[in-house]
Short mmCIF file of C-alpha atoms in Angstrom, two decimals:
data_model
loop_
_atom_site.label_atom_id
_atom_site.label_comp_id
_atom_site.label_asym_id
_atom_site.label_seq_id
_atom_site.Cartn_x
_atom_site.Cartn_y
_atom_site.Cartn_z
CA MET A 1 0.00 0.00 0.00
CA ASN A 2 1.88 3.04 -1.25
CA THR A 3 -0.64 5.60 -2.47
CA LEU A 4 -3.40 7.66 -0.89
CA GLN A 5 -5.97 5.96 -3.13
CA GLU A 6 -4.93 2.55 -1.83
CA LEU A 7 -5.19 3.85 1.72
CA LYS A 8 -8.72 5.17 1.16
CA ASP A 9 -9.72 1.87 -0.34
CA PHE A 10 -8.21 0.05 2.65
CA VAL A 11 -10.31 2.08 5.12
CA SER A 12 -13.51 1.58 3.10
CA ASN A 13 -13.12 -1.95 1.73
CA GLY A 14 -10.19 -3.57 3.51
CA TYR A 15 -12.47 -5.94 5.43
CA LYS A 16 -13.14 -7.78 2.15
CA THR A 17 -9.44 -8.63 1.75
CA TYR A 18 -8.40 -8.83 5.41
CA ILE A 19 -10.09 -10.60 8.34
CA PRO A 20 -11.66 -7.95 10.60
CA HIS A 21 -11.12 -8.05 14.38
CA ILE A 22 -7.69 -9.75 14.07
CA SER A 23 -4.30 -8.17 13.68
CA LEU A 24 -0.73 -9.18 14.34
CA ASP A 25 2.20 -7.33 15.91
CA CYS A 26 5.88 -8.21 15.74
CA ALA A 27 8.51 -7.70 18.44
CA ILE A 28 11.77 -7.76 16.47
CA PHE A 29 14.84 -7.86 18.69
CA GLY A 30 18.31 -6.91 17.47
CA TYR A 31 21.55 -8.10 19.04
CA HIS A 32 25.16 -7.16 18.41
CA ASP A 33 28.21 -7.15 20.68
CA HIS A 34 26.54 -6.93 24.12
CA GLN A 35 23.72 -4.70 22.89
CA LEU A 36 20.02 -5.60 22.73
CA LYS A 37 17.58 -3.45 20.74
CA ILE A 38 13.95 -3.50 19.67
CA LEU A 39 12.56 -2.29 16.34
CA LEU A 40 10.02 0.53 16.78
CA MET A 41 7.92 2.50 14.33
CA ALA A 42 6.45 5.99 14.48
CA MET A 43 3.40 6.47 12.28
CA LYS A 44 2.31 9.64 10.51
CA ALA A 45 -1.26 9.31 11.74
CA ILE A 46 -0.77 8.58 15.43
CA LYS A 47 1.57 10.15 17.96
CA GLY A 48 3.96 7.77 19.69
CA PHE A 49 5.83 4.56 18.98
CA CYS A 50 4.60 1.05 18.34
CA LEU A 51 5.67 -2.35 17.04
CA PRO A 52 5.36 -3.11 13.32
CA GLY A 53 1.98 -4.76 12.77
CA GLY A 54 -0.84 -5.29 10.32
CA TYR A 55 -3.79 -7.37 9.25
CA ILE A 56 -4.21 -10.92 7.98
CA LYS A 57 -5.40 -11.52 4.43
CA ARG A 58 -8.23 -14.01 4.13
CA THR A 59 -6.04 -16.18 1.91
CA GLU A 60 -2.96 -16.23 4.18
CA THR A 61 -1.79 -18.38 7.07
CA LEU A 62 -0.85 -16.40 10.18
CA ASP A 63 2.86 -17.05 9.57
CA GLU A 64 2.58 -15.81 5.98
CA ALA A 65 0.79 -12.69 7.19
CA ALA A 66 3.54 -12.02 9.75
CA SER A 67 6.32 -12.31 7.14
CA ARG A 68 4.49 -10.10 4.65
CA THR A 69 3.70 -7.49 7.31
CA VAL A 70 7.33 -7.23 8.45
CA GLN A 71 8.51 -7.03 4.85
CA GLU A 72 5.98 -4.31 3.95
CA LYS A 73 6.41 -2.24 7.11
CA THR A 74 10.16 -2.48 7.68
CA GLY A 75 11.72 -3.78 4.45
CA ILE A 76 13.21 -6.72 6.34
CA SER A 77 12.79 -10.19 4.87
CA GLY A 78 13.97 -13.66 5.87
CA LEU A 79 13.41 -13.33 9.63
CA TYR A 80 12.38 -16.42 11.56
CA LEU A 81 9.17 -15.04 13.08
CA GLN A 82 7.73 -17.12 15.86
CA GLN A 83 4.20 -16.82 17.23
CA TYR A 84 4.35 -16.53 21.03
CA LYS A 85 1.04 -15.21 22.39
CA THR A 86 -2.27 -13.70 21.36
CA PHE A 87 -3.40 -10.50 23.07
CA GLY A 88 -7.09 -9.81 23.57
CA ASN A 89 -7.78 -7.64 26.60
CA PRO A 90 -10.95 -5.69 25.83
CA ASP A 91 -9.24 -2.34 26.51
CA ARG A 92 -6.02 -3.12 24.63
CA LEU A 93 -6.48 -0.63 21.79
CA ARG A 94 -7.57 2.47 23.69
CA TRP A 95 -8.36 4.59 20.64
CA ASP A 96 -9.39 7.70 22.49
CA ASP A 97 -11.65 10.23 20.84
CA PHE A 98 -8.81 12.64 20.28
CA GLU A 99 -6.82 10.24 18.17
CA VAL A 100 -9.77 9.22 16.04
CA GLU A 101 -10.79 12.85 15.51
CA GLU A 102 -7.25 13.75 14.46
CA LEU A 103 -7.14 10.77 12.15
CA ALA A 104 -10.51 11.66 10.63
CA LYS A 105 -9.20 15.11 9.70
CA MET A 106 -6.41 13.62 7.60
CA GLU A 107 -7.00 13.20 3.89
CA GLY A 108 -8.19 9.70 3.16
CA PHE A 109 -9.20 9.00 6.75
CA SER A 110 -12.58 10.74 6.86
CA GLN A 111 -14.55 7.48 7.04
CA ILE A 112 -12.35 5.96 9.69
CA ARG A 113 -14.74 6.69 12.60
CA ASN A 114 -17.22 4.07 11.50
CA SER A 115 -14.84 1.79 9.65
CA TRP A 116 -13.96 -1.84 10.37
CA LEU A 117 -10.56 -0.59 11.65
CA MET A 118 -12.12 0.97 14.75
CA ASP A 119 -13.79 -2.22 15.99
CA GLN A 120 -12.44 -4.45 18.76
CA THR A 121 -9.32 -6.33 17.70
CA VAL A 122 -7.40 -9.31 19.02
CA SER A 123 -3.73 -9.36 18.04
CA VAL A 124 -1.46 -12.34 17.41
CA GLY A 125 2.06 -11.63 18.74
CA TYR A 126 5.17 -12.74 16.83
CA TYR A 127 8.79 -12.28 17.78
CA ALA A 128 12.13 -12.59 16.00
CA ILE A 129 15.77 -11.85 16.72
CA THR A 130 18.49 -10.83 14.32
CA ASP A 131 21.93 -9.27 14.28
CA PHE A 132 20.98 -5.61 13.95
CA LEU A 133 24.03 -4.85 11.82
CA LEU A 134 22.79 -7.27 9.16
CA VAL A 135 19.46 -5.60 8.43
CA GLN A 136 18.57 -2.08 7.40
CA PRO A 137 15.01 -1.22 8.43
CA ARG A 138 13.18 1.51 6.49
CA PRO A 139 9.81 3.16 7.21
CA ASP A 140 6.85 2.46 4.93
CA PHE A 141 4.31 4.86 3.43
CA PHE A 142 2.45 5.34 6.75
CA SER A 143 5.47 5.81 8.98
CA THR A 144 7.86 8.60 9.79
CA SER A 145 10.45 6.26 11.25
CA CYS A 146 11.37 2.62 11.68
CA ALA A 147 14.52 2.20 13.76
CA TRP A 148 16.34 0.20 16.43
CA CYS A 149 15.90 1.40 20.00
CA ASP A 150 18.00 0.25 22.98
CA ILE A 151 15.84 -2.09 25.03
CA ASP A 152 16.78 -0.17 28.19
CA LYS A 153 15.66 3.12 26.67
CA MET A 154 12.36 1.95 25.22
CA PRO A 155 9.67 4.65 25.62
CA ASP A 156 6.06 3.98 26.65
CA LEU A 157 4.55 2.41 23.56
CA LEU A 158 1.06 2.78 22.12
CA PHE A 159 -1.75 0.33 22.93
CA ASP A 160 -0.59 -2.83 24.82
CA HIS A 161 2.74 -2.96 23.01
CA ASN A 162 4.86 -2.58 26.17
CA ASP A 163 3.23 -5.75 27.46
CA MET A 164 3.86 -7.42 24.09
CA VAL A 165 7.59 -6.61 24.24
CA LYS A 166 7.80 -7.79 27.85
CA GLN A 167 6.14 -11.11 27.10
CA ALA A 168 8.08 -11.62 23.87
CA LEU A 169 11.33 -11.10 25.79
CA GLN A 170 10.20 -13.53 28.48
CA THR A 171 9.40 -16.15 25.81
CA LEU A 172 12.74 -15.59 24.10
CA ARG A 173 14.52 -16.05 27.44
CA MET A 174 12.75 -19.33 28.13
CA GLN A 175 13.32 -20.59 24.60
CA LEU A 176 17.04 -19.78 24.72
CA TYR A 177 17.42 -23.10 26.49
CA TYR A 178 15.67 -25.25 23.93
CA TYR A 179 15.64 -23.47 20.59
CA PRO A 180 18.75 -22.49 18.58
CA ILE A 181 17.87 -18.80 18.95
CA ALA A 182 21.43 -17.66 19.63
CA GLU A 183 22.63 -19.54 16.54
CA LYS A 184 21.58 -16.65 14.31
CA LEU A 185 23.75 -14.27 16.34
CA LEU A 186 26.99 -16.26 16.36
CA PRO A 187 29.39 -17.72 13.80
CA LYS A 188 29.05 -21.49 13.15
CA LYS A 189 31.94 -22.13 15.53
CA PHE A 190 32.29 -19.80 18.48
CA THR A 191 34.16 -19.40 21.75
CA LEU A 192 32.61 -19.55 25.19
CA THR A 193 33.27 -15.83 25.58
CA GLU A 194 31.16 -15.13 22.51
CA ILE A 195 28.16 -17.25 23.50
CA HIS A 196 28.44 -16.00 27.07
CA ALA A 197 28.05 -12.41 25.84
CA VAL A 198 24.93 -13.34 23.84
CA TYR A 199 23.31 -15.16 26.77
CA GLU A 200 24.13 -12.46 29.32
CA THR A 201 22.78 -9.74 27.05
CA LEU A 202 19.57 -11.55 26.06
CA LEU A 203 18.89 -12.64 29.65
CA GLY A 204 19.76 -9.19 31.00
CA LYS A 205 21.78 -10.68 33.85
CA THR A 206 25.24 -11.80 34.86
CA LEU A 207 26.03 -15.49 34.31
CA ASP A 208 28.95 -17.34 35.90
CA ILE A 209 31.15 -18.12 32.87
CA ARG A 210 32.33 -21.42 34.38
CA ASN A 211 28.90 -22.85 35.23
CA PHE A 212 26.98 -21.44 32.32
CA PRO A 213 28.40 -23.72 29.57
CA LYS A 214 28.07 -26.81 31.77
CA LYS A 215 24.32 -26.34 31.78
CA LEU A 216 24.06 -25.95 28.03
CA ILE A 217 26.32 -28.97 27.52
CA PHE A 218 24.29 -31.00 30.04
CA LEU A 219 21.10 -30.09 28.20
CA GLY A 220 22.74 -31.34 25.00
CA LEU A 221 22.44 -28.01 23.24
CA LEU A 222 26.14 -27.17 23.02
CA THR A 223 29.00 -29.34 21.75
CA ARG A 224 32.70 -28.71 22.41
CA LEU A 225 34.68 -29.20 19.19
CA ASN A 226 38.18 -30.65 18.92
CA GLU A 227 39.33 -27.35 17.54
CA LYS A 228 40.75 -24.13 18.97
CA ARG A 229 40.97 -20.55 17.80
CA ASN A 230 44.29 -18.75 18.11
CA ILE A 231 43.63 -15.30 19.47
CA GLY A 232 47.05 -14.44 20.88
CA PRO A 233 50.15 -15.81 22.60
CA HIS A 234 49.10 -18.66 24.93
CA ARG A 235 45.48 -17.85 24.15
CA ALA A 236 43.68 -20.54 22.14
CA PRO A 237 40.21 -21.18 23.52
CA TYR A 238 38.20 -24.20 22.41
CA LEU A 239 35.51 -23.70 19.82
CA TYR A 240 31.90 -24.78 20.36
CA SER A 241 28.89 -25.31 18.12
CA PHE A 242 25.18 -25.80 18.65
CA ASN A 243 23.98 -29.39 18.47
CA ASN A 244 21.59 -28.96 15.57
CA LYS A 245 20.56 -32.58 15.42
CA LYS A 246 19.33 -32.40 18.99
CA TYR A 247 17.52 -29.15 18.27
CA SER A 248 15.81 -30.45 15.14
CA ARG A 249 14.66 -33.51 17.02
CA ALA A 250 13.41 -31.36 19.89
CA LEU A 251 11.51 -29.11 17.51
CA LYS A 252 9.91 -32.10 15.81
CA LEU A 253 9.18 -34.39 18.72
CA GLY A 254 9.13 -32.03 21.65
CA MET A 255 12.06 -31.38 23.92
CA THR A 256 12.43 -34.42 26.12
CA LEU A 257 15.95 -34.07 27.49
CA SER A 258 16.86 -37.69 27.02
CA MET B 1 -27.24 -20.81 26.54
CA ASN B 2 -29.82 -23.44 27.40
CA THR B 3 -32.93 -22.79 25.34
CA LEU B 4 -33.83 -22.78 21.67
CA GLN B 5 -34.73 -19.10 21.86
CA GLU B 6 -31.26 -18.26 23.16
CA LEU B 7 -29.75 -20.29 20.35
CA LYS B 8 -31.77 -18.45 17.70
CA ASP B 9 -30.73 -15.15 19.21
CA PHE B 10 -27.10 -16.28 19.22
CA VAL B 11 -27.21 -17.06 15.48
CA SER B 12 -28.91 -13.74 14.65
CA ASN B 13 -27.37 -11.33 17.13
CA GLY B 14 -24.41 -13.06 18.76
CA TYR B 15 -21.92 -10.81 16.96
CA LYS B 16 -23.07 -7.94 19.18
CA THR B 17 -22.00 -9.79 22.33
CA TYR B 18 -19.11 -11.85 20.96
CA ILE B 19 -16.20 -10.77 18.74
CA PRO B 20 -16.77 -12.20 15.26
CA HIS B 21 -13.96 -14.02 13.41
CA ILE B 22 -12.31 -15.23 16.65
CA SER B 23 -12.98 -18.36 18.62
CA LEU B 24 -11.09 -20.48 21.12
CA ASP B 25 -10.67 -24.22 21.48
CA CYS B 26 -9.44 -26.15 24.50
CA ALA B 27 -7.38 -29.36 24.50
CA ILE B 28 -8.05 -30.78 27.98
CA PHE B 29 -5.80 -33.72 28.83
CA GLY B 30 -6.60 -36.19 31.59
CA TYR B 31 -4.03 -38.33 33.39
CA HIS B 32 -4.39 -41.12 35.91
CA ASP B 33 -2.19 -44.12 36.67
CA HIS B 34 -0.28 -44.51 33.38
CA GLN B 35 -3.27 -43.41 31.26
CA LEU B 36 -3.51 -40.27 29.12
CA LYS B 37 -6.86 -39.11 27.76
CA ILE B 38 -8.32 -36.15 25.88
CA LEU B 39 -11.74 -34.59 26.44
CA LEU B 40 -13.89 -34.73 23.28
CA MET B 41 -17.39 -33.49 22.48
CA ALA B 42 -19.98 -34.66 20.00
CA MET B 43 -22.46 -31.97 18.98
CA LYS B 44 -26.08 -32.43 18.01
CA ALA B 45 -25.72 -30.24 14.94
CA ILE B 46 -22.55 -31.63 13.36
CA LYS B 47 -21.39 -35.20 12.84
CA GLY B 48 -18.08 -36.11 14.43
CA PHE B 49 -15.98 -35.16 17.44
CA CYS B 50 -14.25 -31.94 18.37
CA LEU B 51 -12.61 -30.08 21.25
CA PRO B 52 -14.74 -27.93 23.55
CA GLY B 53 -14.68 -24.39 22.18
CA GLY B 54 -16.60 -21.15 21.89
CA TYR B 55 -16.50 -17.43 21.30
CA ILE B 56 -15.03 -14.49 23.18
CA LYS B 57 -17.33 -11.89 24.72
CA ARG B 58 -16.42 -8.31 23.90
CA THR B 59 -16.01 -7.61 27.61
CA GLU B 60 -13.76 -10.59 28.43
CA THR B 61 -10.04 -11.26 28.37
CA LEU B 62 -9.04 -14.35 26.38
CA ASP B 63 -8.27 -16.26 29.59
CA GLU B 64 -11.69 -15.39 31.04
CA ALA B 65 -13.35 -16.53 27.83
CA ALA B 66 -11.47 -19.85 27.95
CA SER B 67 -12.52 -20.54 31.57
CA ARG B 68 -16.14 -19.65 30.89
CA THR B 69 -16.25 -21.74 27.73
CA VAL B 70 -14.89 -24.84 29.46
CA GLN B 71 -17.30 -24.34 32.36
CA GLU B 72 -20.31 -23.90 30.05
CA LYS B 73 -19.46 -26.71 27.65
CA THR B 74 -18.13 -29.37 30.00
CA GLY B 75 -19.17 -28.38 33.52
CA ILE B 76 -15.52 -28.37 34.61
CA SER B 77 -14.24 -25.39 36.58
CA GLY B 78 -10.93 -24.48 38.18
CA LEU B 79 -8.65 -25.79 35.42
CA TYR B 80 -5.38 -23.98 34.78
CA LEU B 81 -5.92 -23.22 31.10
CA GLN B 82 -2.87 -22.07 29.25
CA GLN B 83 -2.82 -20.37 25.87
CA TYR B 84 -0.35 -22.18 23.58
CA LYS B 85 -0.97 -21.24 19.94
CA THR B 86 -3.41 -19.46 17.65
CA PHE B 87 -4.64 -21.30 14.57
CA GLY B 88 -5.52 -19.38 11.43
CA ASN B 89 -5.04 -21.44 8.28
CA PRO B 90 -7.58 -20.12 5.75
CA ASP B 91 -9.04 -23.60 5.19
CA ARG B 92 -9.17 -24.61 8.87
CA LEU B 93 -12.95 -24.67 9.24
CA ARG B 94 -13.98 -26.55 6.12
CA TRP B 95 -17.72 -26.09 6.57
CA ASP B 96 -18.81 -28.00 3.52
CA ASP B 97 -22.15 -27.28 1.89
CA PHE B 98 -23.66 -30.47 3.20
CA GLU B 99 -23.06 -29.58 6.82
CA VAL B 100 -24.41 -26.07 6.47
CA GLU B 101 -27.49 -27.36 4.65
CA GLU B 102 -28.12 -29.92 7.37
CA LEU B 103 -27.67 -27.27 10.03
CA ALA B 104 -30.01 -24.89 8.23
CA LYS B 105 -32.76 -27.51 8.33
CA MET B 106 -32.63 -27.66 12.12
CA GLU B 107 -35.02 -25.51 14.09
CA GLY B 108 -33.34 -22.29 15.11
CA PHE B 109 -30.57 -22.62 12.53
CA SER B 110 -32.40 -21.41 9.41
CA GLN B 111 -30.44 -18.16 9.20
CA ILE B 112 -27.10 -19.79 9.77
CA ARG B 113 -26.07 -19.77 6.09
CA ASN B 114 -25.52 -16.03 6.05
CA SER B 115 -24.76 -15.53 9.71
CA TRP B 116 -21.59 -14.24 11.35
CA LEU B 117 -20.86 -17.84 12.45
CA MET B 118 -20.10 -18.95 8.89
CA ASP B 119 -17.38 -16.37 8.25
CA GLN B 120 -13.64 -17.03 8.43
CA THR B 121 -12.47 -17.62 11.98
CA VAL B 122 -9.11 -17.66 13.72
CA SER B 123 -9.00 -19.76 16.88
CA VAL B 124 -6.93 -19.28 20.02
CA GLY B 125 -5.77 -22.65 21.40
CA TYR B 126 -5.71 -23.37 25.14
CA TYR B 127 -4.62 -26.51 26.92
CA ALA B 128 -4.96 -27.90 30.43
CA ILE B 129 -4.24 -31.14 32.24
CA THR B 130 -6.06 -32.68 35.17
CA ASP B 131 -6.48 -35.99 36.98
CA PHE B 132 -9.41 -37.44 35.05
CA LEU B 133 -10.81 -39.13 38.15
CA LEU B 134 -11.24 -35.74 39.83
CA VAL B 135 -13.58 -34.18 37.28
CA GLN B 136 -16.88 -35.30 35.88
CA PRO B 137 -17.50 -33.78 32.43
CA ARG B 138 -21.09 -33.42 31.24
CA PRO B 139 -22.40 -32.37 27.81
CA ASP B 140 -24.11 -28.99 27.36
CA PHE B 141 -27.33 -28.09 25.54
CA PHE B 142 -25.71 -28.42 22.08
CA SER B 143 -23.88 -31.68 22.66
CA THR B 144 -24.76 -35.32 22.73
CA SER B 145 -21.60 -36.29 24.59
CA CYS B 146 -18.60 -34.90 26.44
CA ALA B 147 -16.23 -37.63 27.54
CA TRP B 148 -12.63 -38.73 28.01
CA CYS B 149 -11.05 -40.58 25.10
CA ASP B 150 -7.77 -42.52 25.25
CA ILE B 151 -5.15 -40.43 23.45
CA ASP B 152 -4.09 -43.50 21.45
CA LYS B 153 -7.63 -44.14 20.27
CA MET B 154 -8.50 -40.56 19.30
CA PRO B 155 -10.63 -40.51 16.12
CA ASP B 156 -10.19 -38.03 13.26
CA LEU B 157 -11.57 -34.81 14.68
CA LEU B 158 -13.53 -32.05 12.96
CA PHE B 159 -11.85 -28.96 11.50
CA ASP B 160 -8.14 -28.60 12.43
CA HIS B 161 -8.63 -30.10 15.88
CA ASN B 162 -6.25 -33.04 15.30
CA ASP B 163 -3.51 -30.50 14.66
CA MET B 164 -4.58 -28.57 17.79
CA VAL B 165 -4.27 -31.69 19.97
CA LYS B 166 -0.91 -32.55 18.43
CA GLN B 167 0.52 -29.10 19.05
CA ALA B 168 -0.98 -28.86 22.54
CA LEU B 169 0.65 -32.16 23.44
CA GLN B 170 3.96 -30.98 22.01
CA THR B 171 3.75 -27.79 24.10
CA LEU B 172 2.85 -29.75 27.23
CA ARG B 173 5.85 -32.02 26.65
CA MET B 174 8.22 -29.09 26.31
CA GLN B 175 6.76 -27.31 29.31
CA LEU B 176 7.04 -30.42 31.52
CA TYR B 177 10.64 -29.35 32.06
CA TYR B 178 9.98 -25.83 33.23
CA TYR B 179 6.41 -25.56 34.49
CA PRO B 180 4.97 -27.49 37.45
CA ILE B 181 2.52 -29.26 35.14
CA ALA B 182 2.93 -32.69 36.77
CA GLU B 183 2.31 -31.13 40.19
CA LYS B 184 -1.44 -31.28 39.63
CA LEU B 185 -1.24 -35.02 38.98
CA LEU B 186 0.81 -36.05 42.02
CA PRO B 187 0.49 -35.80 45.81
CA LYS B 188 2.58 -33.01 47.44
CA LYS B 189 5.27 -35.56 48.30
CA PHE B 190 5.78 -38.40 45.86
CA THR B 191 8.16 -41.25 45.08
CA LEU B 192 10.36 -41.47 42.00
CA THR B 193 8.19 -44.32 40.75
CA GLU B 194 5.13 -42.05 40.83
CA ILE B 195 6.69 -39.11 38.98
CA HIS B 196 8.37 -41.50 36.56
CA ALA B 197 4.96 -42.90 35.58
CA VAL B 198 3.58 -39.40 34.97
CA TYR B 199 6.55 -38.34 32.82
CA GLU B 200 6.63 -41.57 30.80
CA THR B 201 2.90 -41.37 30.13
CA LEU B 202 2.82 -37.68 29.21
CA LEU B 203 5.92 -37.97 27.03
CA GLY B 204 4.67 -41.20 25.45
CA LYS B 205 8.08 -42.83 25.74
CA THR B 206 10.27 -44.96 28.00
CA LEU B 207 12.59 -43.05 30.35
CA ASP B 208 15.55 -44.57 32.18
CA ILE B 209 14.42 -44.40 35.82
CA ARG B 210 17.97 -43.82 37.08
CA ASN B 211 18.85 -40.94 34.76
CA PHE B 212 15.47 -39.30 34.58
CA PRO B 213 15.41 -37.80 38.12
CA LYS B 214 19.01 -36.58 37.80
CA LYS B 215 17.93 -34.30 34.98
CA LEU B 216 15.01 -32.85 36.90
CA ILE B 217 17.19 -32.37 39.98
CA PHE B 218 19.95 -30.76 37.88
CA LEU B 219 17.39 -28.37 36.39
CA GLY B 220 16.36 -27.46 39.93
CA LEU B 221 12.76 -28.59 39.45
CA LEU B 222 12.79 -31.55 41.82
CA THR B 223 13.98 -31.69 45.43
CA ARG B 224 14.73 -34.90 47.36
CA LEU B 225 13.25 -34.66 50.87
CA ASN B 226 14.75 -36.09 54.06
CA GLU B 227 11.74 -38.30 54.34
CA LYS B 228 10.81 -41.80 53.22
CA ARG B 229 7.56 -43.64 52.63
CA ASN B 230 7.20 -47.13 54.08
CA ILE B 231 5.61 -49.30 51.44
CA GLY B 232 6.67 -52.75 52.68
CA PRO B 233 9.40 -54.74 54.39
CA HIS B 234 12.79 -53.24 53.43
CA ARG B 235 11.00 -50.93 51.00
CA ALA B 236 11.09 -47.26 51.96
CA PRO B 237 11.82 -45.05 48.96
CA TYR B 238 12.72 -41.39 49.43
CA LEU B 239 10.03 -38.80 48.87
CA TYR B 240 10.43 -35.89 46.48
CA SER B 241 8.65 -32.59 45.91
CA PHE B 242 8.61 -29.95 43.20
CA ASN B 243 10.70 -26.88 43.91
CA ASN B 244 7.91 -24.34 43.79
CA LYS B 245 10.09 -21.37 44.63
CA LYS B 246 12.22 -22.07 41.58
CA TYR B 247 9.12 -22.49 39.44
CA SER B 248 7.50 -19.26 40.63
CA ARG B 249 10.69 -17.38 39.93
CA ALA B 250 10.97 -18.98 36.50
CA LEU B 251 7.38 -18.05 35.67
CA LYS B 252 7.94 -14.47 36.78
CA LEU B 253 11.41 -13.74 35.48
CA GLY B 254 11.82 -16.30 32.74
CA MET B 255 13.52 -19.63 33.15
CA THR B 256 17.21 -18.96 33.35
CA LEU B 257 18.59 -22.15 34.85
CA SER B 258 20.95 -20.43 37.22
#
């Protein structure tokens, strides 16, 4: 959707193409070198920041809708987007009169007051994580910005999006111990120092570097290779890799730790 | 909803009370003594079996809607229902013409062809587990039966409900290692033999009884008590309990295994 005519048509007739009452929102985390960020958008029509989100076409699966939405809103493709929770508190949208009135004054938005877009909506939450140096987000037609924000400096977001980020981060932290999430943020073979930095940053806490790998090795997620990396005189730490076979099996059959 | 008049009103005007295009379905597992079952319903209006499900009132949270639905449909209250995935494949409902025609012939259903109930619907999946001896399910006004079915003998279900059961079971199996799911199926203090039976049955596989508790103890989920149970001459196995403090912390802060 890149023209005003398309936008007008979306407000008037979008419910024929998209399923009303359902949306999706994506918490996209970015990691690099001890830093954790979240991708936020600012829209032309509404003051404040929010997660990239959109509606589900009647012909799409939810996963397809999530990929398309992220691509359209941020320009990013190829993310592994994972559904984590659906949000449906009755007061989650809080369109107050002011916002709707302001929207209605904008060209193309005059019919928005009584449109399908104003009705109660349940939103399916997706999350993803990527190395933020590897992707270049760009705002779409409706947005003034689309950019990485330090997780510690995240402002109050619109709607229930603070709760969405909080719960996405909690899910990511749980899944760090049974999905190969950190794999996308590390080289194929990595040192303990490297994986330790990823885990400390994503978990937002200090981890004992001696005990931490024992747990991942015990769980069968991490394998020590018979290979070292020379990083200086007398400094040649062992290299490690994720045990992908174990992960694939866990993803297929459920994680059973045996 | 217990009368024909209420049913007619639901078909005609239900969209004013409930959010259209969204439903929820509940996979309720039952365990007792090495047996795993699933709660299935047969409805008067449609041939075949399905999970208990319903719609979300505009004033409810999703969790409230799930509790109310299970209570209304099955008579069971007090379950810990957990959201696990939302299902939205475009072809998930497969109302074929035959079914709708049959429905339309039934008293009170004549307007169903063009009603809000026939439109595309995304469904939020919940699951729960209980000791099946502790609850007595009963069918509601719309159903001819509501009963436990052995998980191994589950028939082909209506709609995408086979997939729902499969994914609920996969989630339950993953979460067995970081939520106190088995707690509801065991006494406060239990023997290794008792918890071993629960885990083997829920995971649907054989577990080495010597290694199995080591993993749960390593993960901090299980605590060995300084207490034994006398079950016969020279037979007094140690008792164990779940480490609830660890669990509560994990639920609140994310499972971090340290």
